[in-house]
Short mmCIF file of C-alpha atoms and ligand atoms in Angstrom, two decimals:
data_model
loop_
_atom_site.label_atom_id
_atom_site.label_comp_id
_atom_site.label_asym_id
_atom_site.label_seq_id
_atom_site.Cartn_x
_atom_site.Cartn_y
_atom_site.Cartn_z
CA MET A 1 -5.96 -42.32 5.65
CA THR A 2 -5.42 -38.88 5.06
CA GLN A 3 -8.59 -37.10 7.64
CA ILE A 4 -11.06 -34.58 5.95
CA PRO A 5 -10.37 -31.36 8.34
CA THR A 6 -13.10 -30.26 9.89
CA PRO A 7 -15.29 -27.20 8.11
CA LEU A 8 -13.21 -23.97 8.34
CA ASN A 9 -13.59 -22.13 10.96
CA PRO A 10 -10.79 -19.33 11.88
CA PRO A 11 -10.48 -17.75 15.14
CA GLU A 12 -11.59 -13.95 15.81
CA ARG A 13 -8.42 -12.11 15.36
CA LEU A 14 -7.37 -7.38 15.66
CA LEU A 15 -5.42 -7.19 12.69
CA CYS A 16 -3.59 -4.44 13.55
CA GLY A 17 0.01 -5.25 12.24
CA PRO A 18 0.55 -3.24 8.88
CA GLY A 19 -1.17 -5.37 7.22
CA PRO A 20 -3.74 -6.78 6.03
CA CYS A 21 -6.49 -4.73 8.76
CA ASN A 22 -9.66 -5.94 9.21
CA VAL A 23 -11.86 -6.33 6.11
CA SER A 24 -14.85 -3.50 6.84
CA PRO A 25 -18.41 -5.67 7.62
CA ALA A 26 -19.57 -3.76 4.11
CA ALA A 27 -16.60 -5.37 2.22
CA LEU A 28 -16.84 -8.80 3.72
CA ALA A 29 -20.48 -8.56 3.27
CA ALA A 30 -20.70 -8.11 0.17
CA MET A 31 -18.25 -11.30 -0.55
CA GLN A 32 -21.71 -13.43 -0.07
CA ARG A 33 -23.70 -11.52 -2.61
CA PRO A 34 -25.19 -13.63 -5.51
CA MET A 35 -22.30 -14.58 -7.60
CA LEU A 36 -22.40 -13.31 -11.70
CA GLY A 37 -20.33 -14.24 -14.33
CA HIS A 38 -16.90 -12.38 -15.55
CA MET A 39 -18.51 -11.07 -18.66
CA ASP A 40 -21.81 -11.06 -17.23
CA PRO A 41 -23.42 -7.50 -18.84
CA ASP A 42 -24.00 -6.35 -15.21
CA PHE A 43 -20.46 -6.90 -14.64
CA ALA A 44 -19.40 -4.89 -16.59
CA GLU A 45 -21.14 -2.42 -15.23
CA LEU A 46 -19.94 -2.91 -11.46
CA LEU A 47 -16.19 -2.69 -13.06
CA ILE A 48 -16.96 0.67 -14.39
CA GLU A 49 -18.06 2.25 -10.89
CA VAL A 50 -14.88 0.64 -9.27
CA VAL A 51 -12.68 2.17 -11.37
CA SER A 52 -14.86 5.32 -10.71
CA LEU A 53 -14.77 4.97 -7.48
CA LEU A 54 -10.95 4.58 -6.98
CA ARG A 55 -10.51 7.93 -9.85
CA ILE A 56 -11.98 9.46 -5.90
CA ALA A 57 -9.66 7.89 -4.20
CA TYR A 58 -6.93 8.66 -5.86
CA LEU A 59 -8.04 12.07 -6.92
CA ALA A 60 -6.82 10.46 -10.28
CA SER A 61 -9.21 11.93 -13.43
CA GLY A 62 -6.98 11.63 -16.55
CA GLY A 63 -5.35 8.80 -18.19
CA LEU A 64 -5.91 4.77 -16.67
CA VAL A 65 -7.58 3.87 -13.54
CA LEU A 66 -8.44 0.32 -12.70
CA PRO A 67 -7.13 -2.57 -10.11
CA LEU A 68 -5.17 -5.08 -11.18
CA GLN A 69 -6.13 -8.24 -10.06
CA ALA A 70 -3.04 -9.00 -8.06
CA THR A 71 -1.66 -8.06 -4.97
CA GLY A 72 0.83 -4.43 -3.57
CA THR A 73 3.98 -6.35 -4.99
CA SER A 74 2.71 -6.79 -8.79
CA GLY A 75 1.07 -3.84 -8.78
CA MET A 76 5.12 -2.67 -8.49
CA GLU A 77 6.05 -4.59 -10.87
CA CYS A 78 3.87 -3.41 -13.58
CA GLY A 79 5.12 -0.06 -12.87
CA LEU A 80 8.31 -0.89 -13.51
CA ALA A 81 7.38 -2.91 -16.17
CA HIS A 82 6.03 -0.67 -18.65
CA LEU A 83 7.65 2.41 -17.20
CA LEU A 84 11.44 0.78 -17.73
CA GLU A 85 13.38 -0.60 -20.87
CA PRO A 86 17.00 -3.17 -20.48
CA GLY A 87 18.88 -0.08 -20.63
CA ASP A 88 16.98 2.69 -19.11
CA THR A 89 18.23 4.51 -15.58
CA ALA A 90 15.52 4.73 -12.45
CA ILE A 91 16.42 6.29 -9.51
CA VAL A 92 15.21 4.80 -6.39
CA GLY A 93 14.68 5.93 -3.06
CA VAL A 94 15.44 3.55 -0.41
CA ASN A 95 14.93 3.96 3.51
CA GLY A 96 13.35 0.31 4.09
CA PHE A 97 11.76 -3.14 3.02
CA PHE A 98 10.28 -1.95 0.11
CA GLY A 99 12.50 0.63 -1.45
CA ARG A 100 14.89 -2.15 -1.72
CA ARG A 101 11.98 -4.73 -3.40
CA ILE A 102 11.72 -1.79 -6.56
CA VAL A 103 15.49 -1.66 -6.67
CA GLU A 104 15.49 -5.29 -6.99
CA ILE A 105 12.54 -5.41 -9.40
CA ALA A 106 13.16 -2.82 -11.41
CA ARG A 107 16.77 -4.68 -12.04
CA ARG A 108 15.18 -7.77 -13.32
CA VAL A 109 13.65 -5.68 -16.47
CA GLY A 110 16.81 -4.34 -17.12
CA ALA A 111 16.90 -1.00 -15.73
CA GLU A 112 20.55 0.68 -14.52
CA VAL A 113 19.46 1.38 -10.77
CA VAL A 114 20.66 4.95 -8.67
CA GLU A 115 19.92 4.03 -5.39
CA VAL A 116 19.62 7.14 -2.77
CA GLN A 117 19.26 5.25 0.67
CA ALA A 118 18.21 6.86 4.04
CA ASP A 119 18.62 4.97 7.14
CA TRP A 120 15.77 2.58 8.55
CA GLY A 121 13.41 5.52 9.99
CA GLU A 122 14.53 8.37 7.96
CA HIS A 123 12.90 9.36 4.65
CA VAL A 124 14.82 10.17 1.68
CA SER A 125 15.75 13.76 1.07
CA ASN A 126 13.87 15.26 -2.10
CA ASP A 127 17.21 17.13 -2.22
CA ALA A 128 19.34 13.91 -2.83
CA LEU A 129 16.98 12.17 -5.00
CA LEU A 130 17.04 15.88 -7.03
CA ALA A 131 20.72 15.41 -6.50
CA ALA A 132 20.44 11.74 -8.65
CA LEU A 133 18.81 13.17 -10.75
CA ASP A 134 21.43 16.20 -12.09
CA GLN A 135 24.07 13.26 -11.81
CA HIS A 136 22.13 11.25 -14.51
CA PRO A 137 19.46 13.87 -16.23
CA ASP A 138 19.38 10.85 -19.01
CA ALA A 139 17.18 8.80 -15.76
CA ARG A 140 13.48 7.71 -17.25
CA LEU A 141 12.56 7.14 -13.84
CA MET A 142 12.35 8.01 -9.96
CA CYS A 143 10.73 5.93 -7.63
CA VAL A 144 9.64 6.49 -3.83
CA VAL A 145 8.15 4.66 -1.23
CA HIS A 146 5.19 7.05 -0.06
CA ALA A 147 4.34 5.05 3.06
CA GLU A 148 7.42 3.04 3.82
CA THR A 149 6.15 -0.18 5.35
CA SER A 150 8.81 -1.64 7.15
CA THR A 151 9.96 2.02 9.21
CA GLY A 152 6.58 4.00 9.52
CA VAL A 153 8.07 5.98 7.23
CA GLN A 154 6.63 8.81 5.29
CA HIS A 155 8.03 10.49 2.03
CA PRO A 156 6.86 13.90 1.02
CA LEU A 157 5.41 13.31 -2.44
CA ALA A 158 3.99 16.54 -2.77
CA GLN A 159 7.16 18.24 -3.26
CA LEU A 160 8.46 15.54 -5.45
CA GLY A 161 6.19 16.18 -7.80
CA ALA A 162 5.80 19.64 -7.90
CA ALA A 163 9.89 20.04 -7.75
CA LEU A 164 9.99 17.48 -10.99
CA ALA A 165 7.40 19.26 -12.91
CA ASP A 166 8.95 20.69 -15.08
CA ARG A 167 11.75 17.58 -16.07
CA ASP A 168 11.97 14.63 -18.31
CA VAL A 169 11.21 11.73 -16.03
CA LEU A 170 8.63 9.97 -14.64
CA LEU A 171 7.65 9.79 -11.23
CA MET A 172 6.34 5.98 -9.55
CA ALA A 173 5.17 6.53 -6.40
CA ASP A 174 4.17 3.13 -4.34
CA CYS A 175 0.68 4.26 -2.35
CA VAL A 176 0.31 0.87 -0.88
CA THR A 177 -0.05 1.79 2.05
CA SER A 178 -1.49 5.63 2.30
CA LEU A 179 -4.08 4.84 -0.29
CA GLY A 180 -7.12 6.28 1.84
CA GLY A 181 -5.04 6.47 4.97
CA VAL A 182 -3.26 9.58 4.15
CA GLU A 183 -3.27 12.99 1.93
CA LEU A 184 -2.86 11.92 -1.83
CA ARG A 185 -3.27 14.10 -4.64
CA PHE A 186 -2.13 11.60 -8.13
CA ASP A 187 -3.30 14.62 -9.84
CA GLU A 188 -2.47 17.71 -8.30
CA TRP A 189 1.13 16.16 -7.46
CA GLY A 190 2.27 15.58 -10.36
CA ILE A 191 2.11 11.41 -10.37
CA ASP A 192 2.80 9.55 -13.28
CA PHE A 193 2.28 6.15 -11.54
CA ALA A 194 0.42 4.48 -8.67
CA TYR A 195 0.30 1.58 -7.52
CA SER A 196 -1.50 0.08 -4.09
CA CYS A 197 -2.97 -2.79 -2.03
CA SER A 198 -6.86 -3.62 -1.16
CA GLN A 199 -6.13 -4.79 2.39
CA LYS A 200 -4.78 -1.84 4.14
CA CYS A 201 -6.14 1.79 4.22
CA VAL A 202 -8.71 1.31 1.85
CA GLY A 203 -9.95 -1.53 4.05
CA ALA A 204 -10.65 -4.33 2.04
CA PRO A 205 -9.43 -8.19 1.65
CA PRO A 206 -5.86 -8.75 0.03
CA GLY A 207 -6.01 -9.73 -3.87
CA MET A 208 -6.43 -6.34 -5.85
CA SER A 209 -3.77 -3.48 -6.65
CA PRO A 210 -4.96 0.04 -7.51
CA VAL A 211 -3.07 1.43 -10.08
CA ALA A 212 -3.40 5.21 -11.92
CA VAL A 213 -1.36 6.07 -15.04
CA SER A 214 -0.81 9.47 -15.69
CA ASP A 215 -1.63 10.99 -19.44
CA ARG A 216 2.74 11.25 -20.43
CA ALA A 217 3.16 8.07 -18.27
CA LEU A 218 0.75 5.94 -20.93
CA ALA A 219 2.70 7.96 -24.24
CA ARG A 220 5.63 6.67 -23.12
CA ILE A 221 4.34 2.86 -22.56
CA GLN A 222 2.87 3.58 -26.22
CA ALA A 223 6.18 4.30 -27.20
CA ARG A 224 7.92 0.72 -25.57
CA THR A 225 9.68 -0.90 -28.26
CA HIS A 226 10.02 -4.36 -25.66
CA PRO A 227 6.41 -5.26 -25.62
CA VAL A 228 5.03 -5.66 -20.91
CA PRO A 229 4.24 -9.19 -19.50
CA TYR A 230 0.98 -10.10 -20.92
CA SER A 231 -1.11 -10.52 -17.46
CA LEU A 232 0.19 -6.92 -16.39
CA ASP A 233 -0.88 -5.29 -19.78
CA LEU A 234 -2.81 -2.80 -18.82
CA SER A 235 -3.73 -1.66 -22.77
CA LEU A 236 -5.75 -5.43 -22.02
CA LEU A 237 -6.35 -5.13 -19.09
CA HIS A 238 -8.10 -1.95 -19.98
CA ASP A 239 -10.12 -2.91 -22.64
CA TYR A 240 -11.80 -5.23 -19.72
CA TRP A 241 -12.12 -3.15 -17.00
CA VAL A 242 -13.81 0.37 -19.43
CA THR A 243 -13.80 0.00 -23.03
CA ARG A 244 -17.33 -1.21 -24.31
CA PRO A 245 -17.99 -4.13 -24.84
CA LEU A 246 -15.42 -5.57 -22.67
CA VAL A 247 -12.99 -7.84 -24.09
CA TYR A 248 -11.80 -11.19 -21.92
CA HIS A 249 -8.48 -11.07 -20.36
CA HIS A 250 -8.67 -13.03 -17.44
CA THR A 251 -11.65 -14.61 -15.64
CA ALA A 252 -12.02 -11.67 -13.35
CA PRO A 253 -12.00 -12.50 -8.91
CA VAL A 254 -15.73 -11.41 -9.13
CA LEU A 255 -16.31 -11.52 -5.32
CA HIS A 256 -12.93 -9.23 -4.70
CA ILE A 257 -14.12 -6.67 -7.17
CA TYR A 258 -17.22 -6.71 -4.85
CA ALA A 259 -15.18 -6.11 -1.85
CA LEU A 260 -13.40 -3.99 -3.48
CA HIS A 261 -16.49 -2.19 -4.31
CA GLU A 262 -17.96 -1.83 -1.43
CA ALA A 263 -14.62 -0.89 0.31
CA LEU A 264 -14.47 1.97 -2.05
CA ARG A 265 -17.50 3.31 -1.58
CA GLU A 266 -17.19 3.45 1.96
CA VAL A 267 -13.55 5.69 1.24
CA ALA A 268 -17.17 8.08 -0.73
CA VAL A 269 -19.04 8.27 1.46
CA GLU A 270 -17.12 8.95 4.65
CA GLY A 271 -15.14 11.56 1.86
CA LEU A 272 -11.16 11.92 1.40
CA ASP A 273 -10.33 14.76 4.40
CA ALA A 274 -12.72 13.12 6.84
CA ARG A 275 -10.90 9.72 6.20
CA TRP A 276 -7.23 11.85 6.48
CA MET A 277 -8.24 12.66 9.45
CA ARG A 278 -9.31 9.96 10.76
CA HIS A 279 -6.38 7.87 10.15
CA MET A 280 -4.44 11.01 11.78
CA ASP A 281 -7.00 11.23 14.84
CA ALA A 282 -5.81 7.67 15.82
CA GLY A 283 -2.86 7.20 14.78
CA ARG A 284 -1.31 10.44 16.87
CA TYR A 285 -3.35 8.88 19.63
CA LEU A 286 -1.26 6.00 19.61
CA GLN A 287 2.22 7.39 19.14
CA ASP A 288 1.62 10.01 21.99
CA GLN A 289 -0.04 6.20 24.44
CA VAL A 290 3.51 4.91 23.64
CA ARG A 291 6.12 7.35 23.99
CA GLU A 292 4.27 7.86 27.23
CA ARG A 293 4.57 4.70 27.99
CA GLY A 294 8.60 5.41 27.36
CA LEU A 295 8.86 3.34 24.79
CA VAL A 296 10.86 5.43 21.20
CA LEU A 297 9.12 5.22 17.93
CA LEU A 298 11.59 4.46 15.60
CA ALA A 299 10.19 6.95 12.70
CA GLU A 300 11.18 10.65 12.47
CA PRO A 301 8.96 12.74 13.87
CA ASP A 302 8.59 14.90 11.40
CA HIS A 303 7.80 12.16 8.60
CA GLN A 304 5.72 9.62 10.99
CA LEU A 305 2.91 8.10 9.26
CA PRO A 306 -0.08 8.36 11.50
CA GLN A 307 -1.55 4.69 9.98
CA LEU A 308 2.24 2.70 10.77
CA THR A 309 3.56 3.23 13.91
CA ALA A 310 7.11 0.99 13.91
CA VAL A 311 7.93 0.98 18.00
CA ARG A 312 11.60 0.49 18.75
CA VAL A 313 11.84 -2.77 21.82
CA PRO A 314 13.63 -2.01 24.30
CA GLU A 315 17.04 -3.77 25.18
CA GLY A 316 16.46 -7.76 27.03
CA VAL A 317 12.52 -7.44 25.62
CA ASP A 318 11.41 -9.95 23.90
CA ALA A 319 10.41 -9.04 20.88
CA LYS A 320 8.84 -12.36 19.05
CA ARG A 321 7.03 -13.65 22.55
CA VAL A 322 6.00 -10.39 23.27
CA GLN A 323 3.62 -10.78 19.37
CA THR A 324 3.30 -13.93 20.24
CA ALA A 325 1.32 -13.17 23.64
CA LEU A 326 -0.54 -11.03 21.92
CA LEU A 327 -1.64 -13.08 18.79
CA ARG A 328 -1.94 -16.45 21.43
CA GLU A 329 -4.01 -14.40 25.07
CA HIS A 330 -5.75 -11.70 23.31
CA GLY A 331 -6.42 -12.60 19.97
CA ILE A 332 -3.85 -8.94 17.98
CA GLU A 333 -2.12 -9.63 15.51
CA ILE A 334 0.59 -6.25 15.20
CA GLY A 335 4.08 -6.82 13.15
CA GLY A 336 7.51 -7.06 13.88
CA GLY A 337 10.42 -6.15 11.70
CA LEU A 338 10.92 -6.40 8.30
CA GLY A 339 13.21 -8.53 6.14
CA PRO A 340 17.30 -9.14 7.93
CA SER A 341 18.60 -5.83 8.15
CA ALA A 342 15.50 -4.87 10.40
CA PRO A 343 16.12 -2.57 13.55
CA SER A 344 14.15 -4.95 16.39
CA MET A 345 10.77 -3.18 16.32
CA TRP A 346 6.85 -4.21 16.43
CA ARG A 347 4.44 -2.77 13.93
CA ILE A 348 1.37 -1.72 14.79
CA GLY A 349 -1.18 -0.24 12.22
CA LEU A 350 -4.41 0.77 12.64
CA MET A 351 -5.73 1.07 9.49
CA GLY A 352 -8.83 1.21 7.51
CA HIS A 353 -11.57 0.20 9.68
CA ASN A 354 -9.24 0.19 12.82
CA ALA A 355 -7.80 3.54 12.36
CA ARG A 356 -9.52 4.13 15.89
CA ARG A 357 -9.16 5.15 19.16
CA ASP A 358 -10.69 2.53 20.68
CA ILE A 359 -8.76 -0.32 18.82
CA ALA A 360 -6.00 1.76 19.43
CA ASP A 361 -6.64 1.51 23.38
CA ARG A 362 -7.25 -1.90 23.16
CA VAL A 363 -3.66 -2.27 21.16
CA LEU A 364 -2.34 -0.69 23.87
CA ALA A 365 -4.24 -2.42 27.41
CA ALA A 366 -3.52 -5.81 25.60
CA LEU A 367 0.44 -4.43 25.39
CA ASP A 368 0.33 -3.30 28.75
CA THR A 369 -0.56 -6.43 30.71
CA VAL A 370 1.92 -8.39 27.74
CA LEU A 371 4.92 -6.09 28.49
CA ALA A 372 4.11 -6.08 32.14
CA ALA A 373 4.96 -9.70 32.35
CA GLU A 374 8.66 -9.27 30.11
CA PRO A 375 10.97 -9.29 32.87
CA ALA A 376 13.58 -6.84 31.43
CA PHE A 377 10.73 -4.18 31.13
CA ALA A 378 8.97 -4.38 34.41
C1 PLP B 1 4.79 -0.34 0.84
C2 PLP B 1 4.39 -1.22 0.62
N1 PLP B 1 4.96 -1.74 -0.94
C3 PLP B 1 4.55 -3.28 -1.43
C4 PLP B 1 4.35 -4.13 -0.77
C5 PLP B 1 3.81 -5.10 -1.28
O1 PLP B 1 2.36 -5.36 -1.46
P1 PLP B 1 2.13 -6.65 -1.17
O2 PLP B 1 2.32 -7.75 0.27
O3 PLP B 1 0.39 -7.38 -1.13
O4 PLP B 1 2.32 -7.56 -2.40
C6 PLP B 1 4.02 -3.66 0.68
C7 PLP B 1 3.14 -4.83 1.67
O5 PLP B 1 2.63 -4.89 2.26
C8 PLP B 1 3.78 -2.29 0.99
O6 PLP B 1 3.51 -2.25 2.22
#
């Protein structure tokens, strides 16, 4: 007979990988509040509050803003499915795992993809993207990853938005690891579609994907000739999240929405500038300390994200053994390289509630102990 497991009792972990990070205590507590139905009038008000809080986090005043009931990948898919039609050309910056995923999904929606590539650890230059646009002036969409979590590289997004201001092409930005962690100004930078997640610098559990869409992107969507997937249809979702009386589209994940509400409230209370500064301070501190130990960072210094630090694994050190020892002996999760072509690396994230020097110190102390046991590092 199958044995019934004992009641759920997961171990404590310090989540300092590429995400998820530890949920902020307020967001976690929110999930224990009384459950409302997804059509309850009080819940309907809460949905509107979440949208308003998201507008603060994205600095997005017009267009459409809401969180999808899905993860960051669905935010990516939602944007590509709405902004591309079969045969359209999309220009995609690829300097890591997630740029590659954009290419894959854009092809699945039937687009012709022009890839502008850079090596792991480097940023995709805006000049190269603009040169690709000159060669493909009919391109409908340009996509970049603002914070490439597979390498720790930040894209110069503000400058790209400015350069595209009077061009016809729409700008889509993957903000999965940037929202709530580094400067991001949806309106001011001229972004047309941004998607993110709940589990990184926002500090909620995984499962939601906040998106922001500009007015000109909405006009493009209205003129589409092909339908979009039902579950991701932004117009139907808007009728649930924002239009009142609300119209049923799906059964919303009520407790996740509570958590997102509280996490976003914390973002607003802290203030974006203070939050960006906190991530910067913790990340730069960690990076200085890592370099002082003779370790080498993967990202080019001028484009190094604060919240995600990719560390090259020194010659002869067993990357996986170190990662496992951190987890098993110290309760600390960090990431490894992502995908078969990634160089050997560890990825340390200081995101959301964990973006603090004392958390960096805990990771560093554990890393020192584990590395001291590595023959090749001693
Ligand atoms: C930059 C980036 N884009 C997209 C994704 C996909 O998000 P999810 O795993 O929530 O689907 C991730 C996940 O880590 C990411 O870091």
